[in-house]
Every structure is written in C-alpha cells, then in structure tokens.
JSON list of C-alpha atoms in Angstrom, two decimals:
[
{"chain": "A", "resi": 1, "resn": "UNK", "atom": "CA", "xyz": [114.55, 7.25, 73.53]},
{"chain": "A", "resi": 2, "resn": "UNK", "atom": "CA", "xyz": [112.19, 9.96, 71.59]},
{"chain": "A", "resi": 3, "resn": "UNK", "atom": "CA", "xyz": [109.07, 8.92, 73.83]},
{"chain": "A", "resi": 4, "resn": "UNK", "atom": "CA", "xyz": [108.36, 8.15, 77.74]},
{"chain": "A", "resi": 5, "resn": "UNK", "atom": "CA", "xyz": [107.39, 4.74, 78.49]},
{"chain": "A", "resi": 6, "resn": "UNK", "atom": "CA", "xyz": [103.98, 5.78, 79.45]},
{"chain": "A", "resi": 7, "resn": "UNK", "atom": "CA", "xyz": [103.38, 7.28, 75.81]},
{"chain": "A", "resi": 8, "resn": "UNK", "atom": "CA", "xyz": [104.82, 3.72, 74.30]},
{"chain": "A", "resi": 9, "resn": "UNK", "atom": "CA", "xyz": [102.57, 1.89, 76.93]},
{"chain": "A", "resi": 10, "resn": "UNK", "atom": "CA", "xyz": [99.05, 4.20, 75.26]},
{"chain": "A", "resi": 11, "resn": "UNK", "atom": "CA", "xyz": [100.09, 3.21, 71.67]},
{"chain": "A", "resi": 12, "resn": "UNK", "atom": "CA", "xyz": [101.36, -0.02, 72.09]},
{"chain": "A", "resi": 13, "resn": "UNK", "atom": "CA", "xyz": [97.94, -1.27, 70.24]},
{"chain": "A", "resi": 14, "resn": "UNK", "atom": "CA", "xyz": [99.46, 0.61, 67.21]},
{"chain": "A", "resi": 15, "resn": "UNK", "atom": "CA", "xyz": [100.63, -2.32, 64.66]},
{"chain": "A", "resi": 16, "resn": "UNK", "atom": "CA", "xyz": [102.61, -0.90, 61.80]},
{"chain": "A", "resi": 17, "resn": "UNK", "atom": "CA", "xyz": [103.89, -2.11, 58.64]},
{"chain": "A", "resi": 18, "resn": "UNK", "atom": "CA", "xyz": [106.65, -1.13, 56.31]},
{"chain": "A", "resi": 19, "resn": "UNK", "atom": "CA", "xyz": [105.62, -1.53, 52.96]},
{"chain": "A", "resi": 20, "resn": "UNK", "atom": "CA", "xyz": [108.32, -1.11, 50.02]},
{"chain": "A", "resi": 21, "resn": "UNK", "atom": "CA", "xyz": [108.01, 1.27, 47.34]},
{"chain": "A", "resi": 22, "resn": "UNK", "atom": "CA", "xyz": [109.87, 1.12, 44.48]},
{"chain": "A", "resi": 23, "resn": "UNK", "atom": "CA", "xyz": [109.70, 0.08, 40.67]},
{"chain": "A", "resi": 24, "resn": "UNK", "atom": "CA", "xyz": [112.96, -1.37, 40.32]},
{"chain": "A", "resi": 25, "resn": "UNK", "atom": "CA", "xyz": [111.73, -4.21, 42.78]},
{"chain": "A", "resi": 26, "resn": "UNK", "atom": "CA", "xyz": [115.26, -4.39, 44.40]},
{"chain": "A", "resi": 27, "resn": "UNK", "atom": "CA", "xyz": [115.05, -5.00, 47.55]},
{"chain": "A", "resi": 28, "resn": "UNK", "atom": "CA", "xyz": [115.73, -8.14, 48.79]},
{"chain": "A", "resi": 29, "resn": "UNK", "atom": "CA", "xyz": [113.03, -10.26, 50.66]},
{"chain": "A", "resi": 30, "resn": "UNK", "atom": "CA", "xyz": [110.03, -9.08, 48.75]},
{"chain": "A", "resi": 31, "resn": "UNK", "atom": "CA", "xyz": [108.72, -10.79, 45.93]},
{"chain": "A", "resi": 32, "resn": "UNK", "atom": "CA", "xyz": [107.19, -7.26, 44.28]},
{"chain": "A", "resi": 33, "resn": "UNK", "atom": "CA", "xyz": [107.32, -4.27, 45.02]},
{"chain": "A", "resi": 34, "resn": "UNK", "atom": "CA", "xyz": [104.63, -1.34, 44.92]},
{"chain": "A", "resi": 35, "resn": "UNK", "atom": "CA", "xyz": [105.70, 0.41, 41.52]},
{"chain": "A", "resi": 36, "resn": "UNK", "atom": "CA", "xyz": [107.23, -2.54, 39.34]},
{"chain": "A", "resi": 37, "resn": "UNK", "atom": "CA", "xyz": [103.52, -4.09, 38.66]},
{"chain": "A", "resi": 38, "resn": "UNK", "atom": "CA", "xyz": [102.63, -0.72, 37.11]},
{"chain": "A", "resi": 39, "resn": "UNK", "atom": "CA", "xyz": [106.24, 0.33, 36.24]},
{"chain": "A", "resi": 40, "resn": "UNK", "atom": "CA", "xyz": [105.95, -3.05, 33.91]},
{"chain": "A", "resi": 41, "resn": "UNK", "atom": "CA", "xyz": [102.35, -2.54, 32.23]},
{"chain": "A", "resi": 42, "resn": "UNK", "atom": "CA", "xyz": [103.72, 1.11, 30.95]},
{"chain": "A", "resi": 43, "resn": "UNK", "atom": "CA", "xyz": [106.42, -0.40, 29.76]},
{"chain": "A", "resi": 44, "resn": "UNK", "atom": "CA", "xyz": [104.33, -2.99, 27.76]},
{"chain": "A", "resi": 45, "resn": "UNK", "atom": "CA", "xyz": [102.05, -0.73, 26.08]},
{"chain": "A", "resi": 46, "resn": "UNK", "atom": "CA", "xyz": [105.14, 1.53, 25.27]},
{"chain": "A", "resi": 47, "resn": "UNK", "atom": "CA", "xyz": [106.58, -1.88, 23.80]},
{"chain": "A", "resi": 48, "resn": "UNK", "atom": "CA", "xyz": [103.48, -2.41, 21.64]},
{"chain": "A", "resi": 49, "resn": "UNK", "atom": "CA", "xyz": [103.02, 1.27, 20.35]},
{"chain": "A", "resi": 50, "resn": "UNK", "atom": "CA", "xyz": [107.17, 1.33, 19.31]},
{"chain": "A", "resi": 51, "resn": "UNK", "atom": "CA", "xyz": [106.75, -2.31, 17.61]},
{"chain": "A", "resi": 52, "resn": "UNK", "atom": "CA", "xyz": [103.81, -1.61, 15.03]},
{"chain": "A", "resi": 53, "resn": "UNK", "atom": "CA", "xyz": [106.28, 1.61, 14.21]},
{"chain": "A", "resi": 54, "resn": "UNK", "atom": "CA", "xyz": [109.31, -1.20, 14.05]},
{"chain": "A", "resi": 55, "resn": "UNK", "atom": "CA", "xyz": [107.17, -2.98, 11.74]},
{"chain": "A", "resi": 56, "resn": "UNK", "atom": "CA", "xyz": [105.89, -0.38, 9.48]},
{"chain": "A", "resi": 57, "resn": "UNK", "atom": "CA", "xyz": [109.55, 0.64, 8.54]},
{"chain": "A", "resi": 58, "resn": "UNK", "atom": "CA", "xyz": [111.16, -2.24, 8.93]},
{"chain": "A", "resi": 59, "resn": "UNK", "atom": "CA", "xyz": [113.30, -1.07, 11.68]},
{"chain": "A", "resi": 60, "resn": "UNK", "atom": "CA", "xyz": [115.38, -2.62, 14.54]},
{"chain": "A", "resi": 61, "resn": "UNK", "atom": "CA", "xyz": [114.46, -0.56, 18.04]},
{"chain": "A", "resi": 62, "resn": "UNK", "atom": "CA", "xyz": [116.30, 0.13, 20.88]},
{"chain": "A", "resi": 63, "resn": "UNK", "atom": "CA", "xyz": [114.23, 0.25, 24.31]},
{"chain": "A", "resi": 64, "resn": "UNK", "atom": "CA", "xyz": [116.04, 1.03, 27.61]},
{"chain": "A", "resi": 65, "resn": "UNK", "atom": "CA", "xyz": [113.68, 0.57, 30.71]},
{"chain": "A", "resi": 66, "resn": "UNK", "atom": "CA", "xyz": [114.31, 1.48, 34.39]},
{"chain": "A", "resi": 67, "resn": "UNK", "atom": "CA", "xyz": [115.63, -0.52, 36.67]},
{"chain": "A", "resi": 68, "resn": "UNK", "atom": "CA", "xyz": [118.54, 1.45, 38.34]},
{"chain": "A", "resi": 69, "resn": "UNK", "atom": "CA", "xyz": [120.89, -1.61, 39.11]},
{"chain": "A", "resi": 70, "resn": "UNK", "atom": "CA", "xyz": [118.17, -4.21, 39.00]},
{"chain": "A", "resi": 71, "resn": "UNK", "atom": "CA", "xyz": [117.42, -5.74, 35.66]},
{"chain": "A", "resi": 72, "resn": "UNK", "atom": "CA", "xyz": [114.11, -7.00, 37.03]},
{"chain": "A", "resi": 73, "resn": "UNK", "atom": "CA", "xyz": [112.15, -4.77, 34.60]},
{"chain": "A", "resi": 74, "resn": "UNK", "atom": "CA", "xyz": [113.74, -5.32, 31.78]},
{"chain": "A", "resi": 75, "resn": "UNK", "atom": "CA", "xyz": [114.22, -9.37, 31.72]},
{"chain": "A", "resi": 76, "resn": "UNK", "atom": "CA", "xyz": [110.14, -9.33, 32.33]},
{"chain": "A", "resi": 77, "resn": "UNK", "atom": "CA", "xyz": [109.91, -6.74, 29.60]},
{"chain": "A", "resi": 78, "resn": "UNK", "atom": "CA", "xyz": [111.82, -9.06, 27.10]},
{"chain": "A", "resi": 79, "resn": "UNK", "atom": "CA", "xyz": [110.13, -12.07, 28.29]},
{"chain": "A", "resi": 80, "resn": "UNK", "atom": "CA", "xyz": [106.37, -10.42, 28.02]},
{"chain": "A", "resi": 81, "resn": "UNK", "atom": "CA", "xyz": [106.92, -8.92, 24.99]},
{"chain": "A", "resi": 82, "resn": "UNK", "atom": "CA", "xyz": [109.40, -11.52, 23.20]},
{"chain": "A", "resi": 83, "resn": "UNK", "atom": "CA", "xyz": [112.46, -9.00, 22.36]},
{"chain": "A", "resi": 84, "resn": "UNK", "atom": "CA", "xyz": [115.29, -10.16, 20.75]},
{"chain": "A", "resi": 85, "resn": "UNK", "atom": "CA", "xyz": [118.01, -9.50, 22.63]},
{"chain": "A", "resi": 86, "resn": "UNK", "atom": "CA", "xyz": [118.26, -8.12, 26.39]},
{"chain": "A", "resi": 87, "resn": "UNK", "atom": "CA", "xyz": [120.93, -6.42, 28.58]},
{"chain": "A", "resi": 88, "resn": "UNK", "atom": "CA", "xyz": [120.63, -6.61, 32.20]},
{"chain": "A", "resi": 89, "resn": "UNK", "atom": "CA", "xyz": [123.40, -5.67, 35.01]},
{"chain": "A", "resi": 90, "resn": "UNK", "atom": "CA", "xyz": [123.23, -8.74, 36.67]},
{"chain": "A", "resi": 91, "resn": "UNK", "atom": "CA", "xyz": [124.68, -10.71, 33.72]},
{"chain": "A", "resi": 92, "resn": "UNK", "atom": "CA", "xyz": [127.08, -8.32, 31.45]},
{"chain": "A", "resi": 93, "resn": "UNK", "atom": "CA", "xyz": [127.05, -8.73, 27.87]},
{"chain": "A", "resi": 94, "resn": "UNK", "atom": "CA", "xyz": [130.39, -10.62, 26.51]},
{"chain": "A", "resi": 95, "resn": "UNK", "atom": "CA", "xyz": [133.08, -8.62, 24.77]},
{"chain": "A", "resi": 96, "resn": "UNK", "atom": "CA", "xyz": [132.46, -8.30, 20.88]},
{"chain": "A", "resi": 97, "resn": "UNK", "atom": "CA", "xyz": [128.50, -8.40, 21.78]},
{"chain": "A", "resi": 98, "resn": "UNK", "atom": "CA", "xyz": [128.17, -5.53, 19.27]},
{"chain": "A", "resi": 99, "resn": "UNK", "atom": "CA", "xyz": [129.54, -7.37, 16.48]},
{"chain": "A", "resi": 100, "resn": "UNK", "atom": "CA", "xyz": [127.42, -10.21, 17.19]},
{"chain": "A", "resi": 101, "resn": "UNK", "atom": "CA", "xyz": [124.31, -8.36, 17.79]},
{"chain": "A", "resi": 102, "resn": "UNK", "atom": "CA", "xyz": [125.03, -6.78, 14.38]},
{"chain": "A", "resi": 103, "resn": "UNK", "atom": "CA", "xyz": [125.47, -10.12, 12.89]},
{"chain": "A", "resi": 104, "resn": "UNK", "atom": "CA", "xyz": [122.19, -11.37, 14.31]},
{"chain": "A", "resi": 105, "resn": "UNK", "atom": "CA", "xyz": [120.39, -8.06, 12.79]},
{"chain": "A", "resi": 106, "resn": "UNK", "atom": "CA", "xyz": [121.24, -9.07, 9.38]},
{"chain": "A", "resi": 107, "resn": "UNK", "atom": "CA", "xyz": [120.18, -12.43, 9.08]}
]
C-alpha cells in the first residue's frame, strides 16, 4: 500500500535478498550467519593467547563467549579448541555440576 502500481510495475526488475546478520547464528533456516564465521576466529585466537597463560601458571580458565541464547559459538569454540568442559543453553548443566567439575579439576 506505500507505492502505486505503476511505481511497483518500473521496479519490478528489482530482485532483493535478505541476508542475515548476526554472530550468534540463531536464526533458523540458515546454515551461518554473517558474523559467527568471524565471531568464531576471534574467539579462537583469544582461546590460544589465554591457554599459553593457562599453561605457564598452571591454571584452570574460565572463557564465556557470545551467543545470546544460542550456544552455537561456544560448542564450536570447545570443539576447535578442545576445552574441557562446555555450558551451552540448549542442554543445562545437571544439578551438583559444580562439585563435579571441581572433582574433575583435581584429578
């Protein structure tokens, strides 16, 4: 209803395309969005920097990523960089999780 039939009739060789931007690549029917390729190689070289520290001093790190209610960017995180342990929304950690995470720190 914004524009007069004749103006639709002059463009109607226009051809546009909605392209998705976002890192959390959340948005269902894409298989990545613009954002979550680069979103994800930050992340890694974040993940390599913090782990030679980790190393050095012998210390367990804590990394939280983005990902709003997606855990897209963190399971590929964990999986590229071989963490540990990983928390994502779309499968909540089990009660007592602390106790067993501490548990599995020790060992």
């Amino acid at each position: 209803g914004g524009i007069t039939a004749e103006e639709a009739q002059r463009s109607s060789h226009l051809n546009i395309v909605g392209m998705v931007g976002s890192i959390d690549n959340d948005f269902c029917g894409t298989d990545m969005t613009i954002g979550t390729d680069s979103a994800l190689h930050r992340i890694i070289e974040i993940v390599d920097a913090i782990t030679t520290t980790a190393q050095s001093h012998q210390r367990t790190f804590v990394l939280e990523v983005m990902g709003r209610h997606c855990g897209y960017l963190a399971l590929i995180t964990a999986l590229a960089c071989g963490a540990d342990w990983v928390f994502i929304p779309e499968s909540p950690p089990e009660d007592n999780w602390e106790e067993h995470l501490c548990r599995r720190l020790i060992e």
